[in-house]
Coordinates of C-alpha atoms in Angstrom, one line a residue:
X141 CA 0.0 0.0 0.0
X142 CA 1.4 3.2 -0.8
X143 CA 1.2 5.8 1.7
X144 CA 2.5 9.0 3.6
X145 CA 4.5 8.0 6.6
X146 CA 5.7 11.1 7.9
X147 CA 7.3 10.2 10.9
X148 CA 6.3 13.1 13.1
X149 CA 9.6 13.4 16.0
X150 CA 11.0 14.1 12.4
X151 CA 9.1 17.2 11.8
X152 CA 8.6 18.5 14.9
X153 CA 11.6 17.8 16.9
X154 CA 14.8 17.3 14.2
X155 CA 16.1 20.7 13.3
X156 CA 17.2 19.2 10.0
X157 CA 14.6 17.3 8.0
X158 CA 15.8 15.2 4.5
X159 CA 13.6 15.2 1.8
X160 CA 14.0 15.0 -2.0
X161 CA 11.5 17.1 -4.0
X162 CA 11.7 16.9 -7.9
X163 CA 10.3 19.3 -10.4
X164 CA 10.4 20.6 -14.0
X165 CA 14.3 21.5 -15.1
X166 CA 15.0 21.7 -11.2
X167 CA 17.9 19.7 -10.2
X168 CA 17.7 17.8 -7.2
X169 CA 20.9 18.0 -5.8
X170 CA 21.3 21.6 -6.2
X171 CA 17.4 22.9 -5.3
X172 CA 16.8 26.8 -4.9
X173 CA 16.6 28.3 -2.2
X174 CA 12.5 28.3 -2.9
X175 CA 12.3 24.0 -3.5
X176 CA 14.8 23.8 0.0
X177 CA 12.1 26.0 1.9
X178 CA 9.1 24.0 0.5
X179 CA 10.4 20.8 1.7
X180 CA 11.2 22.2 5.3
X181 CA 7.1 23.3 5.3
X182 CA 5.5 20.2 3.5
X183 CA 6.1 17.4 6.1
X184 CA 4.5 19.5 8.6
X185 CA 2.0 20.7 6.5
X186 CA 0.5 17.7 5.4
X187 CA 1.1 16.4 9.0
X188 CA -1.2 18.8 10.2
X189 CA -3.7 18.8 7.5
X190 CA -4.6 14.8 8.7
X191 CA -4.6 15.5 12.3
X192 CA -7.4 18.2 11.3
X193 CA -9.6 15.6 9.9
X194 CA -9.4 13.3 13.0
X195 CA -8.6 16.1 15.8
X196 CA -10.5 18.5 17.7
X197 CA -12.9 19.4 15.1
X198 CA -13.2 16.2 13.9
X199 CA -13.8 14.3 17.4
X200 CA -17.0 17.3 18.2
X201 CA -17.9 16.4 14.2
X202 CA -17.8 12.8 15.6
X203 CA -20.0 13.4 19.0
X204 CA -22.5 15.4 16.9
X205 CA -23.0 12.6 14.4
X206 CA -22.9 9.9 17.1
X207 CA -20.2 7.7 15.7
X208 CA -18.8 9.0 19.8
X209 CA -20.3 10.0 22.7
X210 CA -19.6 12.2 25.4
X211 CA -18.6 10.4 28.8
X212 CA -17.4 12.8 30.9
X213 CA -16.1 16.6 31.0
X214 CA -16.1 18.6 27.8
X215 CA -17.1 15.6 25.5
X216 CA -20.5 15.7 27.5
X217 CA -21.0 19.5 26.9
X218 CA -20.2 18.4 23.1
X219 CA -22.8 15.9 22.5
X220 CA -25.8 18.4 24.1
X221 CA -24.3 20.7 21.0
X222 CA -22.1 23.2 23.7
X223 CA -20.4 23.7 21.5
X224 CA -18.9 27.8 22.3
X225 CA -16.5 30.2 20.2
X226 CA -13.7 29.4 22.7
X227 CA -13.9 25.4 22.0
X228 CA -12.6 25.5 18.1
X229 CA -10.3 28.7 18.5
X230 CA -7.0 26.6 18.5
X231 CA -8.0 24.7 15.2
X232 CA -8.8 27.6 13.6
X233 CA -5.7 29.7 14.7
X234 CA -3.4 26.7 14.7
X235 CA -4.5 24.0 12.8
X236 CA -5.6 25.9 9.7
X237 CA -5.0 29.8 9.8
X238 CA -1.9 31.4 11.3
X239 CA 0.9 28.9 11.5
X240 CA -1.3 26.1 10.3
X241 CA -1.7 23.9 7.3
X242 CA -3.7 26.5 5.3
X243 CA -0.9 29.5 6.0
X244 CA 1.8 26.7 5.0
X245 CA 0.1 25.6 1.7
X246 CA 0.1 29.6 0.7
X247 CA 3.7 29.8 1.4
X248 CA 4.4 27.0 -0.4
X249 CA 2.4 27.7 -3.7
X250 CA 3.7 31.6 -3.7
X251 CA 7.3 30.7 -3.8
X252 CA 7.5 27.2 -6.3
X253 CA 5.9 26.3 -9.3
X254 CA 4.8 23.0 -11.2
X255 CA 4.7 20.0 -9.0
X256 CA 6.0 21.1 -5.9
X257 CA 3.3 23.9 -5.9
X258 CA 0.8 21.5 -7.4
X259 CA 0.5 19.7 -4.3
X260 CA 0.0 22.6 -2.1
X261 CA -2.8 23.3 -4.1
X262 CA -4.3 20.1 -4.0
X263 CA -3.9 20.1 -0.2
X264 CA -5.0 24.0 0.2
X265 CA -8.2 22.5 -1.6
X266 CA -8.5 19.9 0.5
X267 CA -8.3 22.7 4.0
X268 CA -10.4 24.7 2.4
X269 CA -13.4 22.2 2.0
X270 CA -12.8 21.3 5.4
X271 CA -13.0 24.8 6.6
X272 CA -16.0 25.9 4.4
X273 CA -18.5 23.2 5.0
X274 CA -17.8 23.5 9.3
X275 CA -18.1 27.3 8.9
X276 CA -19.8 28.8 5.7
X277 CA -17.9 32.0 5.0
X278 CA -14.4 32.2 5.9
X279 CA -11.1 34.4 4.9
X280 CA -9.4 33.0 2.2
X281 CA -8.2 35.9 -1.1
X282 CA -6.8 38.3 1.1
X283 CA -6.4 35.5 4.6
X284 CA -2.5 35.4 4.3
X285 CA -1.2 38.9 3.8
X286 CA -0.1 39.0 7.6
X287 CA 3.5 39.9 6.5
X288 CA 2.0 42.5 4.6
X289 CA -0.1 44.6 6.9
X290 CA -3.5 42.8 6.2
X291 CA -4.2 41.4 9.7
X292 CA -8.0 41.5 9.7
X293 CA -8.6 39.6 6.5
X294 CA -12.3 39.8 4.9
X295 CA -14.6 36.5 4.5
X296 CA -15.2 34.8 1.4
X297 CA -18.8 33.8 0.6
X298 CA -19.2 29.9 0.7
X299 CA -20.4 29.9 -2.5
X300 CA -17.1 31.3 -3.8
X301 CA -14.8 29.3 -1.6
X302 CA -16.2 25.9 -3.5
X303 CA -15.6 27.3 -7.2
X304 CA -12.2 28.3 -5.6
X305 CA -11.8 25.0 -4.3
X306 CA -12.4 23.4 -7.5
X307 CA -10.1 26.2 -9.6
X308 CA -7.2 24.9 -7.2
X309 CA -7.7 21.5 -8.1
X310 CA -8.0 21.7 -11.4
X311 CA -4.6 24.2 -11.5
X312 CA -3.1 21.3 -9.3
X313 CA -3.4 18.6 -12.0
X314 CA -2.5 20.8 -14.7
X315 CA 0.6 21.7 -12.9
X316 CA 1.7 18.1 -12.7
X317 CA 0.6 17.0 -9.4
X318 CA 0.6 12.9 -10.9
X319 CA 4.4 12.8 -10.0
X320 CA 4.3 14.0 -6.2
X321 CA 7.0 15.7 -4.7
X322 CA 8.9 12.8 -4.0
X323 CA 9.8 11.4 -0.6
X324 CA 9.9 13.0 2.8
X325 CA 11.8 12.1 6.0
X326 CA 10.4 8.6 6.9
X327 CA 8.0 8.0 3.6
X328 CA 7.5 5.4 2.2
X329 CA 6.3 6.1 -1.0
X330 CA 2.8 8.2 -2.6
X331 CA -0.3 8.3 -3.4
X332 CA -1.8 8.8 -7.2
X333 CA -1.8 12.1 -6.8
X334 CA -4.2 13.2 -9.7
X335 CA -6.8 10.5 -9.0
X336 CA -6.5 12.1 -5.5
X337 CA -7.2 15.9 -7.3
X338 CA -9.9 14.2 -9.1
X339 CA -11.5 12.4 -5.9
X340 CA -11.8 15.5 -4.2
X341 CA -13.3 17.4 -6.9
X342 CA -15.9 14.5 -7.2
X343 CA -16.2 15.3 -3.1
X344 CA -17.2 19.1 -3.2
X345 CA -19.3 19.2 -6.1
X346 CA -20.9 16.2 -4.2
X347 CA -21.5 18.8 -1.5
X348 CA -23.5 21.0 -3.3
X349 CA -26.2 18.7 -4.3
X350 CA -28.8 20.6 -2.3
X351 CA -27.8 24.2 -4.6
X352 CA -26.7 23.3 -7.8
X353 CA -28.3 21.0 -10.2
X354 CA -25.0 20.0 -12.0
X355 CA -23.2 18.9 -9.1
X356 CA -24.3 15.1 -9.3
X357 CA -23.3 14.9 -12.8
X358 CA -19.9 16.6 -12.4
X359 CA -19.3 14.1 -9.1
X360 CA -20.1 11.6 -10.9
X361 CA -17.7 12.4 -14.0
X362 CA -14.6 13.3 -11.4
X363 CA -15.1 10.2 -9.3
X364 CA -14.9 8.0 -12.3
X365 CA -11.2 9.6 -13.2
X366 CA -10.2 9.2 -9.5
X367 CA -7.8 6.8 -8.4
X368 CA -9.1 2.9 -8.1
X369 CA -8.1 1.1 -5.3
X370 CA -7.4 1.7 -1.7
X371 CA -3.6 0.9 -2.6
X372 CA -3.3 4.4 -4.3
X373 CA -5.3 6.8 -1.3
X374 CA -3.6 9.4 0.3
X375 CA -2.8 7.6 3.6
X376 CA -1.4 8.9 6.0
X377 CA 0.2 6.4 9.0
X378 CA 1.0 8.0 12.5
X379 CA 3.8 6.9 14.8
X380 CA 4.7 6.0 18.3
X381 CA 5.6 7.3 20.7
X382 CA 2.2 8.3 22.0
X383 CA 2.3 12.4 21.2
X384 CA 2.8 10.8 17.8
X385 CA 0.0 9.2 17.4
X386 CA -3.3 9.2 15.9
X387 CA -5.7 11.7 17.0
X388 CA -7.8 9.6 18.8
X389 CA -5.5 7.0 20.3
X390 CA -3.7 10.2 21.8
X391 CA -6.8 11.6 23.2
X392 CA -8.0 8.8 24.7
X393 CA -4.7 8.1 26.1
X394 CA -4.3 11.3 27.7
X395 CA -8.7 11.5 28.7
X396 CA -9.5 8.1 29.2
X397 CA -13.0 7.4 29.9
X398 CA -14.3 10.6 28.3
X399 CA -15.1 9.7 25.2
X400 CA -17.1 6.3 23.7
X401 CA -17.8 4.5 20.8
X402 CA -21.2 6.3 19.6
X403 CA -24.2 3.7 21.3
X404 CA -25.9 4.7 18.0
X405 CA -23.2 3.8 15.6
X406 CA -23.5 0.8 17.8
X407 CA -27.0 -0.6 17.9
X408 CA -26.7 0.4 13.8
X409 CA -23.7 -2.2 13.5
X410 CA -25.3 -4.9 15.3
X411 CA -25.0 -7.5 12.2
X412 CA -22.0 -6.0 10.7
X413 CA -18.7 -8.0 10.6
X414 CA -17.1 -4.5 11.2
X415 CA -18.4 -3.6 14.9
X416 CA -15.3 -6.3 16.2
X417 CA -13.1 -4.1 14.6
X418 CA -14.0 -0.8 15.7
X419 CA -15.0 -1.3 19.4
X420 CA -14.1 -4.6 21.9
X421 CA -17.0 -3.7 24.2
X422 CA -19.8 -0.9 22.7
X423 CA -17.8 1.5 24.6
X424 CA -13.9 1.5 24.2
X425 CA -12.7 2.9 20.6
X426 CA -8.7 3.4 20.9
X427 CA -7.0 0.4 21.0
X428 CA -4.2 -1.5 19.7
X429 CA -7.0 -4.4 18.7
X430 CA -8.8 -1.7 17.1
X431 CA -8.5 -0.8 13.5
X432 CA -9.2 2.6 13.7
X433 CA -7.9 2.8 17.6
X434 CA -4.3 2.3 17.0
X435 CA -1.7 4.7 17.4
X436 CA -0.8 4.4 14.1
X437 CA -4.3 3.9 12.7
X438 CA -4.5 5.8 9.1
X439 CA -6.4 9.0 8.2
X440 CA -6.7 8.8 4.7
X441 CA -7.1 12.7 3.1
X442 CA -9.7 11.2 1.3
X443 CA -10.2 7.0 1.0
X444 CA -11.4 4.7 -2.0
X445 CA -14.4 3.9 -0.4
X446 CA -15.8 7.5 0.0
X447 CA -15.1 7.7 -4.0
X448 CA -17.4 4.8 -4.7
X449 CA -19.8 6.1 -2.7
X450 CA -20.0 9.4 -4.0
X451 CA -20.1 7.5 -7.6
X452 CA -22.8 5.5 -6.1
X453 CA -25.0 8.4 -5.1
X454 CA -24.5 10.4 -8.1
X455 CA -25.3 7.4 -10.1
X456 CA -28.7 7.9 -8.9
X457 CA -29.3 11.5 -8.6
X458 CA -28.4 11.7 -11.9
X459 CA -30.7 8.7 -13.0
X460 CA -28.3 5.9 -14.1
X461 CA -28.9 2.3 -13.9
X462 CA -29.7 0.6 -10.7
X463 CA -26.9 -1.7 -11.3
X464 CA -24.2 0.7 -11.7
X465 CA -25.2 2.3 -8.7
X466 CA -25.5 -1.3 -6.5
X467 CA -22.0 -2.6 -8.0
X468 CA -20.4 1.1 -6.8
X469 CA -22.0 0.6 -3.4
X470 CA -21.1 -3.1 -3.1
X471 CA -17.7 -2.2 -4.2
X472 CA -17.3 0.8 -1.1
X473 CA -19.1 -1.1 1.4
X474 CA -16.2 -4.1 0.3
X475 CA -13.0 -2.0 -0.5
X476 CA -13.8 -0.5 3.4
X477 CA -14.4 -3.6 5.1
X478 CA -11.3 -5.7 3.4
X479 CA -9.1 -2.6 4.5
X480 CA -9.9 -2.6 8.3
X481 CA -9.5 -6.5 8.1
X482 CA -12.7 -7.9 7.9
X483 CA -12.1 -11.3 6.0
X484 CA -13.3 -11.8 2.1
X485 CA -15.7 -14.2 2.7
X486 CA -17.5 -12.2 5.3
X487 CA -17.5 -8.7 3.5
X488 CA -19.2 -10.5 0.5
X489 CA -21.5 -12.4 3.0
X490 CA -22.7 -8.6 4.2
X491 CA -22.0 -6.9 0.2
X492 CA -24.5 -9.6 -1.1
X493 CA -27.2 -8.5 0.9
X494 CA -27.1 -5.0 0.1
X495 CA -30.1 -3.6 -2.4
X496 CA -31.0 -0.5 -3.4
X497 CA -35.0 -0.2 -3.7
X498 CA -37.6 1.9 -4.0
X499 CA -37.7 5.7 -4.9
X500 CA -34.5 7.6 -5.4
X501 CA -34.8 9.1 -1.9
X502 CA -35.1 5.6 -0.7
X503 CA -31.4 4.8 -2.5
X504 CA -29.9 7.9 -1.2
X505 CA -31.0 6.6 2.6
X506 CA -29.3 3.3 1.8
X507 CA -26.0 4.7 0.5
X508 CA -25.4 7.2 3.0
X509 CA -26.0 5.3 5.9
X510 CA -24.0 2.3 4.7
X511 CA -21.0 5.6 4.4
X512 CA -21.8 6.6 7.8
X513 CA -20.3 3.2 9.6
X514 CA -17.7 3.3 6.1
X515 CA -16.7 6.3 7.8
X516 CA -16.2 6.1 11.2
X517 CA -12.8 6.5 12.3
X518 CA -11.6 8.3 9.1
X519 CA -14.0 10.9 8.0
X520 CA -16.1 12.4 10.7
X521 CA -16.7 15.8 9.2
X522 CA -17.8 14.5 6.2
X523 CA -20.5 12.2 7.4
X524 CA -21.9 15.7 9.1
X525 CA -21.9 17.0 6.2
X526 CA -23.4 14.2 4.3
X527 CA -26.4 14.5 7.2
X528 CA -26.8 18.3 6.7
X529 CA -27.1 17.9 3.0
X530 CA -29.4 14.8 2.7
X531 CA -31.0 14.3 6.4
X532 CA -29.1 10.8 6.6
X533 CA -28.5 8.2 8.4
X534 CA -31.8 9.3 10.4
X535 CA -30.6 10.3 14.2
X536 CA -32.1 11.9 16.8
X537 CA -31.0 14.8 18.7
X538 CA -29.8 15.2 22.1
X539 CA -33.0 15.6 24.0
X540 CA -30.3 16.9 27.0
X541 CA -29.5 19.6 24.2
X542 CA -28.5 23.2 25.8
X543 CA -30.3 26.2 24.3
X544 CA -27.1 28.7 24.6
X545 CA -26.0 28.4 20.6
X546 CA -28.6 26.0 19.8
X547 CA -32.1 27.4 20.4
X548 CA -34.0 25.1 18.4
X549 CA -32.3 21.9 19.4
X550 CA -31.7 20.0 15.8
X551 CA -28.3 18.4 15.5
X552 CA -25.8 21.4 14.9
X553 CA -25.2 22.8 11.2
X554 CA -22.5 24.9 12.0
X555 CA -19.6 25.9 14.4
X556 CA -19.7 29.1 15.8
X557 CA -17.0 31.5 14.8
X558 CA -13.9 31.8 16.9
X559 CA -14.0 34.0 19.6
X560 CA -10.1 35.7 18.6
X561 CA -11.9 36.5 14.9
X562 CA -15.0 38.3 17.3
X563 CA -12.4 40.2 19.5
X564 CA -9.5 41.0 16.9
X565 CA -11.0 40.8 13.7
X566 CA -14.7 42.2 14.1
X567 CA -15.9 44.3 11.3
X568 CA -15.1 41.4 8.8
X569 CA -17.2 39.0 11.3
X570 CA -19.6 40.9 12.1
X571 CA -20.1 41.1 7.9
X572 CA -19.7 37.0 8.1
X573 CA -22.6 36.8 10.1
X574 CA -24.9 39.1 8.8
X575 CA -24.2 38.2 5.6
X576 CA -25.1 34.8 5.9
X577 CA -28.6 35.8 8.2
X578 CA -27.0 34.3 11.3
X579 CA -24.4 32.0 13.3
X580 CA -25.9 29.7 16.0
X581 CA -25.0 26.2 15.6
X582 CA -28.7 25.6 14.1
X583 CA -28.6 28.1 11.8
X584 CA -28.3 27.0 8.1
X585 CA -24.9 27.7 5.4
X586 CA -25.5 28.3 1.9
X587 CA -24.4 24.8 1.1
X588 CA -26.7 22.8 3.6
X589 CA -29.9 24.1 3.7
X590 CA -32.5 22.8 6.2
X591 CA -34.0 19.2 5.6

């Protein structure tokens, strides 16, 4: 399996990092200055764009959707949708603005060219959905001008953010993104880069199935030019020692006991050969019997079997044949469950019984939920947005929910803003917010419109 195994003592505690980073009439062994600086930022860039899917906002994404719930402290306050401006500040100002993966991706790409920027781009994209669909509007065109003055950057509509999104992608394959940047300190090899531009372009016009009525057919055309097998996603493996670790093992290991497998996720798994491999006991989810609770579990940027099911879905929004759309469903539901370990004869035991019946609402329900338990462990915030766009898998709010950001008590849309963009940067927010008619957790983005 090719993956990125960025060992991470070797970004964040090695003053020297080796890498090798090829492009167009550069020579390797005598890089510029600009090629030396991008492969000092990259490792720690892409580093930090995994932990976002799997972190902080990721683990509330996870309580909200019930794949988790909240057992003691903060995790609690999470799950009855507490969910303050404080709560997400560091992500925002860490883990994706100010020295985080977004600022290091725009540093990158202004100072290289051809594939060394390309995969900056393809990675800004990925930030960027990330960042759009968990907040609506957000800076982005003027968002990394610090050094020249602009410290209160303006917001970008949502609705511009996703053509931007797709612009980047399409720049980053045109750039040459199908050769990589070679290997970092501790890889071991790379993904198929393009199929990976073209999987998350099939991904965010996916997300805008509830606005625009091309978006099925053009996530239907870029998931069929994505890559085609699990061996060629954009893994990326963690490490030990523990503050190396995934995401979740870490957090469990330093707050044990205040966080659990999701009862819902459960009771929905009850006849799924999967449920051994993601939880010994209904309650424990970190692990080293665990697939997903390891410290050196994966967190794919974006996996094979979330491709197939976007094909699957867009096979039916856009009318296709049943068929096509049951053999792409079979075939996530399979490539997922043969990855984590379930045997072949058991994942086809389970594949065979899957059907897709009735009206095309009826479909949709199917193939979502089956991506809900697909992605547990690996792709938290996109299940929530997959629920804010089509009302699937069916849950039901907190009745313990708190009315302070949520008045109306539905399962969040939204996080709030940060509070540091409310105290340093509040003209532009104050715009934000008004120009997108509110920002409680239940009020609705441009993208996900109430179901």
């Amino acid at each position: 399996m090719k993956k990125i195994k960025i060992i991470l003592i070797g970004i964040l505690s090695m003053g020297l990092i080796s890498c090798e980073i090829t492009d167009t009439n550069v020579d390797p062994d005598n890089p510029s200055a600009d090629v030396v600086n991008a492969g000092a930022i990259y490792p720690g860039m892409i580093t930090q764009t995994h932990r976002n899917i799997v972190a902080l906002n990721g683990r509330i994404a996870g309580i909200v959707m019930q794949q988790f719930d909240g057992l003691d402290a903060q995790q609690i306050a999470y799950g009855q949708y507490n969910i303050g401006e404080s709560d997400i500040d560091n992500s925002w100002g860490f883990g994706l603005y100010g020295g985080g993966s977004m600022t290091d991706c725009f540093v990158i790409t202004q100072n290289n060219t051809g594939e060394v920027s390309a995969l900056a781009k393809l990675y800004m994209a990925a930030n960027l959905g990330m960042t759009t669909s968990t907040w609506g509007d957000i800076p982005y065109s003027d968002a990394f001008l610090g050094d020249e003055g602009n410290v209160t950057p303006s917001y970008d509509s949502q609705s511009s953010i996703y053509a931007d999104i797709q612009t980047l992608l399409t720049e980053s394959i045109n750039e040459g993104v199908a050769s990589g940047v070679g290997e970092f300190f501790g890889a071991g090899g790379s993904a198929d880069w393009e199929g990976t531009a073209h999987a998350l372009k099939a991904r965010y016009y996916l997300h805008l199935t509830s606005v625009d009525p091309t978006a099925a057919q053009n996530a239907l055309s870029e998931a069929q030019m994505a890559f085609t097998s699990t061996a060629d996603q954009p893994d990326f493996v963690y490490s030990l020692p523990a503050q190396n670790a995934n995401p979740l093992y870490l957090f469990d290991n330093d707050r044990p006991s205040t966080m659990g497998f999701g009862a819902t996720l459960n009771t929905m798994m009850t006849s799924d050969p999967r449920l051994a491999l993601y939880t010994t006991d209904g309650e424990t989810f970190a692990s080293d019997d665990l697939f997903w609770g390891k410290a050196t579990s994966p967190t794919p940027l974006i996996s094979y079997w979330e491709v197939k099911f976007i094909e699957a879905e867009a096979i039916v929004r856009t009318s296709g044949a049943d068929l096509d759309a049951l053999t792409a469903l079979q075939e996530a539901v399979r490539s997922n469950m043969l990855y984590v370990g379930v045997s072949t004869t058991d994942a086809d035991l389970y594949v065979n019984t899957l059907t897709l019946t009735g009206t095309s609402e009826d479909k949709i329900e199917t193939i979502i939920t089956e991506k809900y338990k697909s992605l547990y462990g690996n792709g938290p915030l996109e299940a929530w947005a997959d629920y804010r766009r089509t009302g699937y898998p069916d849950l039901t709010p907190n009745p313990d929910a708190v009315p302070s950001f949520n008045p109306s008590g539905v399962i969040p849309r939204r996080f709030l803003y940060p509070i540091t963009e409310r105290t340093t940067n509040s003209a532009n927010y104050d715009a934000a917010i008004s120009s997108q008619g509110g920002h409680l957790l239940d009020d609705d983005m441009w993208v996900f419109p109430s179901n």
